[in-house]
C-alpha cells in the first residue's frame, strides 16, 4: 500500500527544550493511526510539524511523496517559499482542540471560505459540497446559524466539515474531543468513525482509548518526545512492552 506519511528522525527544539527526539513514523494510505501519551510528550507538536505549522530542526517529513516545507536538493533541505507551503497544506486537513471557527461567519460560510478563497472554486460548487458535508456530519439544518449558537460538539463537527471541504488526502486530529463536555464527545467520534470506514487516512492524537481500540489500524505511544511503542491496538493497549506505556495505560484504563 502506498505511503501517505513518512517521518524520519524528526527533531524539534524550543530553545533548550528538546521536544521531539528522533520521531520515526509511517502511515499508509487509508490507515488510521492513533497517537497516545502523557501531556507534554510532543504529540501535538509532531502533528503540527506534519503540515509545517511548526518547523522541524532535523530529520524529514514526507507527505504523499513530497517533503513537507522544504525542497530536497541532493541531501540538503532548503526552506520553501510560504506560497509553496500553502499549496502543500491544501492536501492536509487539520481539526484542532478548540474548533477555530470564524465567529462572524455562518456555518456555511465557515465551510466554504477555504475552497472559494484558497482553491478559487466557484461559489455555487463550494456551497453544493459544503451543504452535502454538513448533512454528512449531521448539521444540514445549521447552515445559516453562527458558531455562538452551536454546542461544542456541533462546532467540532463544523470544523471537520470545513477541513473535508478542501478535499484533503490526509486528516490530522489534535485531541478533537478534549475541549468537549463528556456527553458531546460521542457525536464527534461517530463522524470520525464514519471517515475511517470510508478509508480516510487519519492521524489522531487522542485520550479516547475506546476509540483507538475500535477504529485505529495501529496505535503509537509517545513519551518524552519519542515513539516508545507502536503496533496493533490490541497489542499496545492490552499488552504494552514499554514500561512507560504500561504505567500510562494502567492509569488511564482504571
Short mmCIF file of C-alpha atoms in Angstrom, two decimals:
data_model
loop_
_atom_site.label_atom_id
_atom_site.label_comp_id
_atom_site.label_asym_id
_atom_site.label_seq_id
_atom_site.Cartn_x
_atom_site.Cartn_y
_atom_site.Cartn_z
CA UNK A 1 0.00 0.00 0.00
CA UNK A 2 1.42 3.49 -0.86
CA UNK A 3 2.77 5.64 1.96
CA UNK A 4 0.89 8.79 2.89
CA UNK A 5 3.26 9.98 5.64
CA UNK A 6 6.88 9.11 6.32
CA UNK A 7 8.58 10.85 9.25
CA UNK A 8 12.28 10.09 9.62
CA UNK A 9 14.34 11.12 12.68
CA UNK A 10 12.22 14.26 13.26
CA UNK A 11 13.74 16.69 15.76
CA UNK A 12 12.18 19.78 17.32
CA UNK A 13 13.62 22.21 19.88
CA UNK A 14 12.08 25.16 21.67
CA UNK A 15 15.23 26.85 22.88
CA UNK A 16 16.91 24.41 25.26
CA UNK A 17 13.81 22.19 25.39
CA UNK A 18 14.20 19.14 23.14
CA UNK A 19 10.56 18.36 22.34
CA UNK A 20 10.87 15.77 19.57
CA UNK A 21 13.81 13.40 19.83
CA UNK A 22 14.04 11.48 16.60
CA UNK A 23 10.45 10.59 15.68
CA UNK A 24 10.10 7.79 13.12
CA UNK A 25 6.57 7.05 11.97
CA UNK A 26 5.00 5.91 8.71
CA UNK A 27 1.31 5.93 7.78
CA UNK A 28 -0.09 4.16 4.73
CA UNK A 29 -2.90 5.48 2.55
CA UNK A 30 -6.25 4.63 4.11
CA UNK A 31 -4.70 3.87 7.50
CA UNK A 32 -5.86 5.26 10.85
CA UNK A 33 -3.09 5.79 13.40
CA UNK A 34 -3.96 6.99 16.91
CA UNK A 35 -1.21 8.59 19.00
CA UNK A 36 -1.50 8.29 22.77
CA UNK A 37 0.72 9.52 25.55
CA UNK A 38 1.01 11.80 28.57
CA UNK A 39 0.72 15.58 28.30
CA UNK A 40 3.99 17.16 27.22
CA UNK A 41 5.16 14.10 25.29
CA UNK A 42 5.29 16.01 21.97
CA UNK A 43 2.16 14.53 20.34
CA UNK A 44 0.56 17.83 19.28
CA UNK A 45 3.90 19.31 18.27
CA UNK A 46 4.55 16.34 15.99
CA UNK A 47 1.12 16.71 14.41
CA UNK A 48 1.79 20.40 13.72
CA UNK A 49 5.17 19.51 12.19
CA UNK A 50 3.46 17.20 9.68
CA UNK A 51 1.74 20.16 7.99
CA UNK A 52 4.64 22.53 8.72
CA UNK A 53 2.75 24.69 11.20
CA UNK A 54 5.89 24.05 13.23
CA UNK A 55 9.27 23.93 11.51
CA UNK A 56 11.38 20.90 12.29
CA UNK A 57 15.00 21.21 13.39
CA UNK A 58 16.18 17.90 11.99
CA UNK A 59 15.03 14.89 10.02
CA UNK A 60 12.44 14.97 7.26
CA UNK A 61 8.69 14.50 6.81
CA UNK A 62 7.25 13.24 3.53
CA UNK A 63 3.53 13.61 2.78
CA UNK A 64 2.14 11.94 -0.34
CA UNK A 65 5.59 11.77 -1.91
CA UNK A 66 6.63 15.36 -1.15
CA UNK A 67 8.99 16.67 1.53
CA UNK A 68 6.88 19.00 3.70
CA UNK A 69 8.09 22.57 3.92
CA UNK A 70 11.38 22.07 2.13
CA UNK A 71 12.91 21.44 -1.28
CA UNK A 72 15.26 18.48 -1.19
CA UNK A 73 18.35 19.16 -3.34
CA UNK A 74 20.84 16.35 -3.11
CA UNK A 75 20.94 15.60 0.61
CA UNK A 76 20.26 19.21 1.65
CA UNK A 77 16.92 20.72 2.67
CA UNK A 78 16.10 24.26 1.54
CA UNK A 79 13.11 26.00 3.04
CA UNK A 80 10.17 26.55 0.73
CA UNK A 81 8.50 29.84 -0.01
CA UNK A 82 5.32 30.31 2.04
CA UNK A 83 3.25 30.10 -1.14
CA UNK A 84 4.57 26.58 -1.82
CA UNK A 85 3.95 25.50 1.78
CA UNK A 86 0.36 26.73 1.49
CA UNK A 87 -0.05 24.63 -1.66
CA UNK A 88 1.22 21.57 0.20
CA UNK A 89 -1.12 22.19 3.14
CA UNK A 90 -4.17 22.02 0.87
CA UNK A 91 -3.89 18.25 0.82
CA UNK A 92 -3.90 18.06 4.64
CA UNK A 93 -6.99 18.75 6.74
CA UNK A 94 -6.47 19.60 10.40
CA UNK A 95 -9.01 19.65 13.21
CA UNK A 96 -7.89 21.41 16.38
CA UNK A 97 -8.89 21.09 20.01
CA UNK A 98 -10.74 24.43 20.12
CA UNK A 99 -12.58 24.43 16.76
CA UNK A 100 -11.11 27.77 15.50
CA UNK A 101 -14.25 28.70 13.58
CA UNK A 102 -14.72 32.26 12.35
CA UNK A 103 -17.31 33.70 14.77
CA UNK A 104 -18.54 36.38 12.33
CA UNK A 105 -19.35 33.87 9.58
CA UNK A 106 -22.28 31.49 9.31
CA UNK A 107 -21.67 27.75 9.46
CA UNK A 108 -21.99 27.54 5.66
CA UNK A 109 -19.54 30.39 5.11
CA UNK A 110 -17.06 28.79 7.53
CA UNK A 111 -17.09 25.65 5.40
CA UNK A 112 -16.94 27.37 2.00
CA UNK A 113 -14.32 30.03 2.73
CA UNK A 114 -11.33 27.74 2.09
CA UNK A 115 -12.45 26.31 -1.26
CA UNK A 116 -13.55 29.77 -2.50
CA UNK A 117 -10.56 31.82 -1.29
CA UNK A 118 -7.75 29.29 -1.44
CA UNK A 119 -8.77 26.95 -4.27
CA UNK A 120 -10.65 29.67 -6.21
CA UNK A 121 -13.67 27.41 -6.60
CA UNK A 122 -16.89 28.88 -7.98
CA UNK A 123 -19.18 29.69 -5.06
CA UNK A 124 -22.00 27.53 -6.37
CA UNK A 125 -19.79 24.41 -6.38
CA UNK A 126 -18.34 25.20 -2.94
CA UNK A 127 -21.82 25.69 -1.49
CA UNK A 128 -23.06 22.42 -3.01
CA UNK A 129 -20.23 20.44 -1.45
CA UNK A 130 -20.43 22.28 1.87
CA UNK A 131 -24.16 21.57 2.08
CA UNK A 132 -23.52 17.87 1.44
CA UNK A 133 -20.71 17.80 4.04
CA UNK A 134 -22.86 19.49 6.68
CA UNK A 135 -25.58 16.90 6.07
CA UNK A 136 -22.94 14.18 6.36
CA UNK A 137 -21.88 15.40 9.83
CA UNK A 138 -25.50 15.75 10.94
CA UNK A 139 -25.74 19.54 10.68
CA UNK A 140 -27.72 20.02 7.48
CA UNK A 141 -30.16 22.30 9.31
CA UNK A 142 -27.45 24.61 10.74
CA UNK A 143 -26.10 26.24 7.55
CA UNK A 144 -27.28 29.74 8.37
CA UNK A 145 -26.55 29.90 12.09
CA UNK A 146 -23.40 31.34 13.68
CA UNK A 147 -20.86 29.41 15.78
CA UNK A 148 -22.02 31.10 19.01
CA UNK A 149 -25.39 29.37 18.56
CA UNK A 150 -23.83 25.89 18.46
CA UNK A 151 -22.79 23.42 21.15
CA UNK A 152 -19.15 22.40 21.40
CA UNK A 153 -19.84 19.09 19.67
CA UNK A 154 -21.62 20.87 16.83
CA UNK A 155 -18.74 23.34 16.44
CA UNK A 156 -16.27 20.49 16.20
CA UNK A 157 -18.40 18.75 13.55
CA UNK A 158 -18.43 22.00 11.56
CA UNK A 159 -14.64 22.11 11.90
CA UNK A 160 -14.44 18.58 10.48
CA UNK A 161 -16.74 19.54 7.58
CA UNK A 162 -14.58 22.63 6.94
CA UNK A 163 -11.42 20.51 6.78
CA UNK A 164 -13.10 17.99 4.45
CA UNK A 165 -14.31 20.78 2.15
CA UNK A 166 -10.72 21.18 0.93
CA UNK A 167 -10.79 17.54 -0.22
CA UNK A 168 -7.65 16.59 1.71
CA UNK A 169 -5.68 13.40 1.22
CA UNK A 170 -4.82 13.27 4.93
CA UNK A 171 -6.74 14.30 8.06
CA UNK A 172 -4.96 15.30 11.28
CA UNK A 173 -6.95 15.45 14.53
CA UNK A 174 -5.35 17.12 17.56
CA UNK A 175 -7.30 15.92 20.62
CA UNK A 176 -10.59 16.81 18.90
CA UNK A 177 -12.78 15.86 21.87
CA UNK A 178 -10.72 17.11 24.81
CA UNK A 179 -12.47 20.52 24.98
CA UNK A 180 -15.96 18.97 24.87
CA UNK A 181 -18.39 18.13 27.63
CA UNK A 182 -18.47 14.33 28.06
CA UNK A 183 -21.98 13.97 26.64
CA UNK A 184 -20.89 15.65 23.39
CA UNK A 185 -17.82 13.50 22.74
CA UNK A 186 -19.75 10.66 21.10
CA UNK A 187 -21.22 12.76 18.30
CA UNK A 188 -17.74 13.84 17.15
CA UNK A 189 -16.27 10.34 17.44
CA UNK A 190 -19.18 8.99 15.36
CA UNK A 191 -18.23 11.31 12.49
CA UNK A 192 -14.60 10.22 12.78
CA UNK A 193 -15.63 6.55 12.77
CA UNK A 194 -17.53 7.14 9.54
CA UNK A 195 -14.46 8.78 7.97
CA UNK A 196 -12.33 5.79 8.96
CA UNK A 197 -14.89 3.39 7.48
CA UNK A 198 -14.75 5.34 4.21
CA UNK A 199 -10.97 4.84 4.02
CA UNK A 200 -9.84 8.35 5.02
CA UNK A 201 -6.18 8.44 6.05
CA UNK A 202 -6.13 9.81 9.61
CA UNK A 203 -3.62 10.56 12.34
CA UNK A 204 -5.44 11.17 15.60
CA UNK A 205 -3.88 12.47 18.81
CA UNK A 206 -6.37 11.41 21.45
CA UNK A 207 -7.02 10.25 25.01
CA UNK A 208 -10.09 8.29 23.87
CA UNK A 209 -8.75 4.79 24.44
CA UNK A 210 -12.02 3.11 23.40
CA UNK A 211 -11.97 4.93 20.06
CA UNK A 212 -8.34 3.97 19.48
CA UNK A 213 -9.07 0.33 20.29
CA UNK A 214 -12.07 0.21 17.96
CA UNK A 215 -11.03 2.38 14.99
CA UNK A 216 -7.23 2.54 14.76
CA UNK A 217 -5.26 0.24 12.48
CA UNK A 218 -2.24 0.99 14.66
CA UNK A 219 -1.67 2.80 17.94
CA UNK A 220 1.53 4.71 18.72
CA UNK A 221 2.54 5.55 22.28
CA UNK A 222 4.68 8.68 22.71
CA UNK A 223 6.60 9.81 25.78
CA UNK A 224 9.46 12.29 26.24
CA UNK A 225 9.47 13.21 22.55
CA UNK A 226 9.84 9.65 21.29
CA UNK A 227 7.60 6.96 19.84
CA UNK A 228 8.16 4.34 22.51
CA UNK A 229 5.84 1.69 21.11
CA UNK A 230 3.69 1.16 18.02
CA UNK A 231 1.55 -1.74 16.91
CA UNK A 232 -1.95 -3.15 16.57
CA UNK A 233 -4.38 -1.68 19.13
CA UNK A 234 -4.83 -4.98 20.95
CA UNK A 235 -1.04 -5.36 21.31
CA UNK A 236 -0.25 -1.84 22.52
CA UNK A 237 -3.36 -1.29 24.65
CA UNK A 238 -3.71 -4.75 26.18
CA UNK A 239 -0.11 -5.88 26.41
CA UNK A 240 2.32 -2.92 26.14
CA UNK A 241 6.01 -3.79 26.24
CA UNK A 242 7.33 -0.33 27.10
CA UNK A 243 7.40 0.37 30.84
CA UNK A 244 6.23 3.96 30.41
CA UNK A 245 3.32 2.77 28.26
CA UNK A 246 2.41 0.20 30.92
CA UNK A 247 2.29 2.90 33.61
CA UNK A 248 0.31 5.34 31.44
CA UNK A 249 -2.28 2.80 30.30
CA UNK A 250 -2.70 1.34 33.79
CA UNK A 251 -3.61 4.83 34.97
CA UNK A 252 -5.97 5.82 32.14
CA UNK A 253 -7.72 2.44 31.97
CA UNK A 254 -8.58 2.36 35.69
#
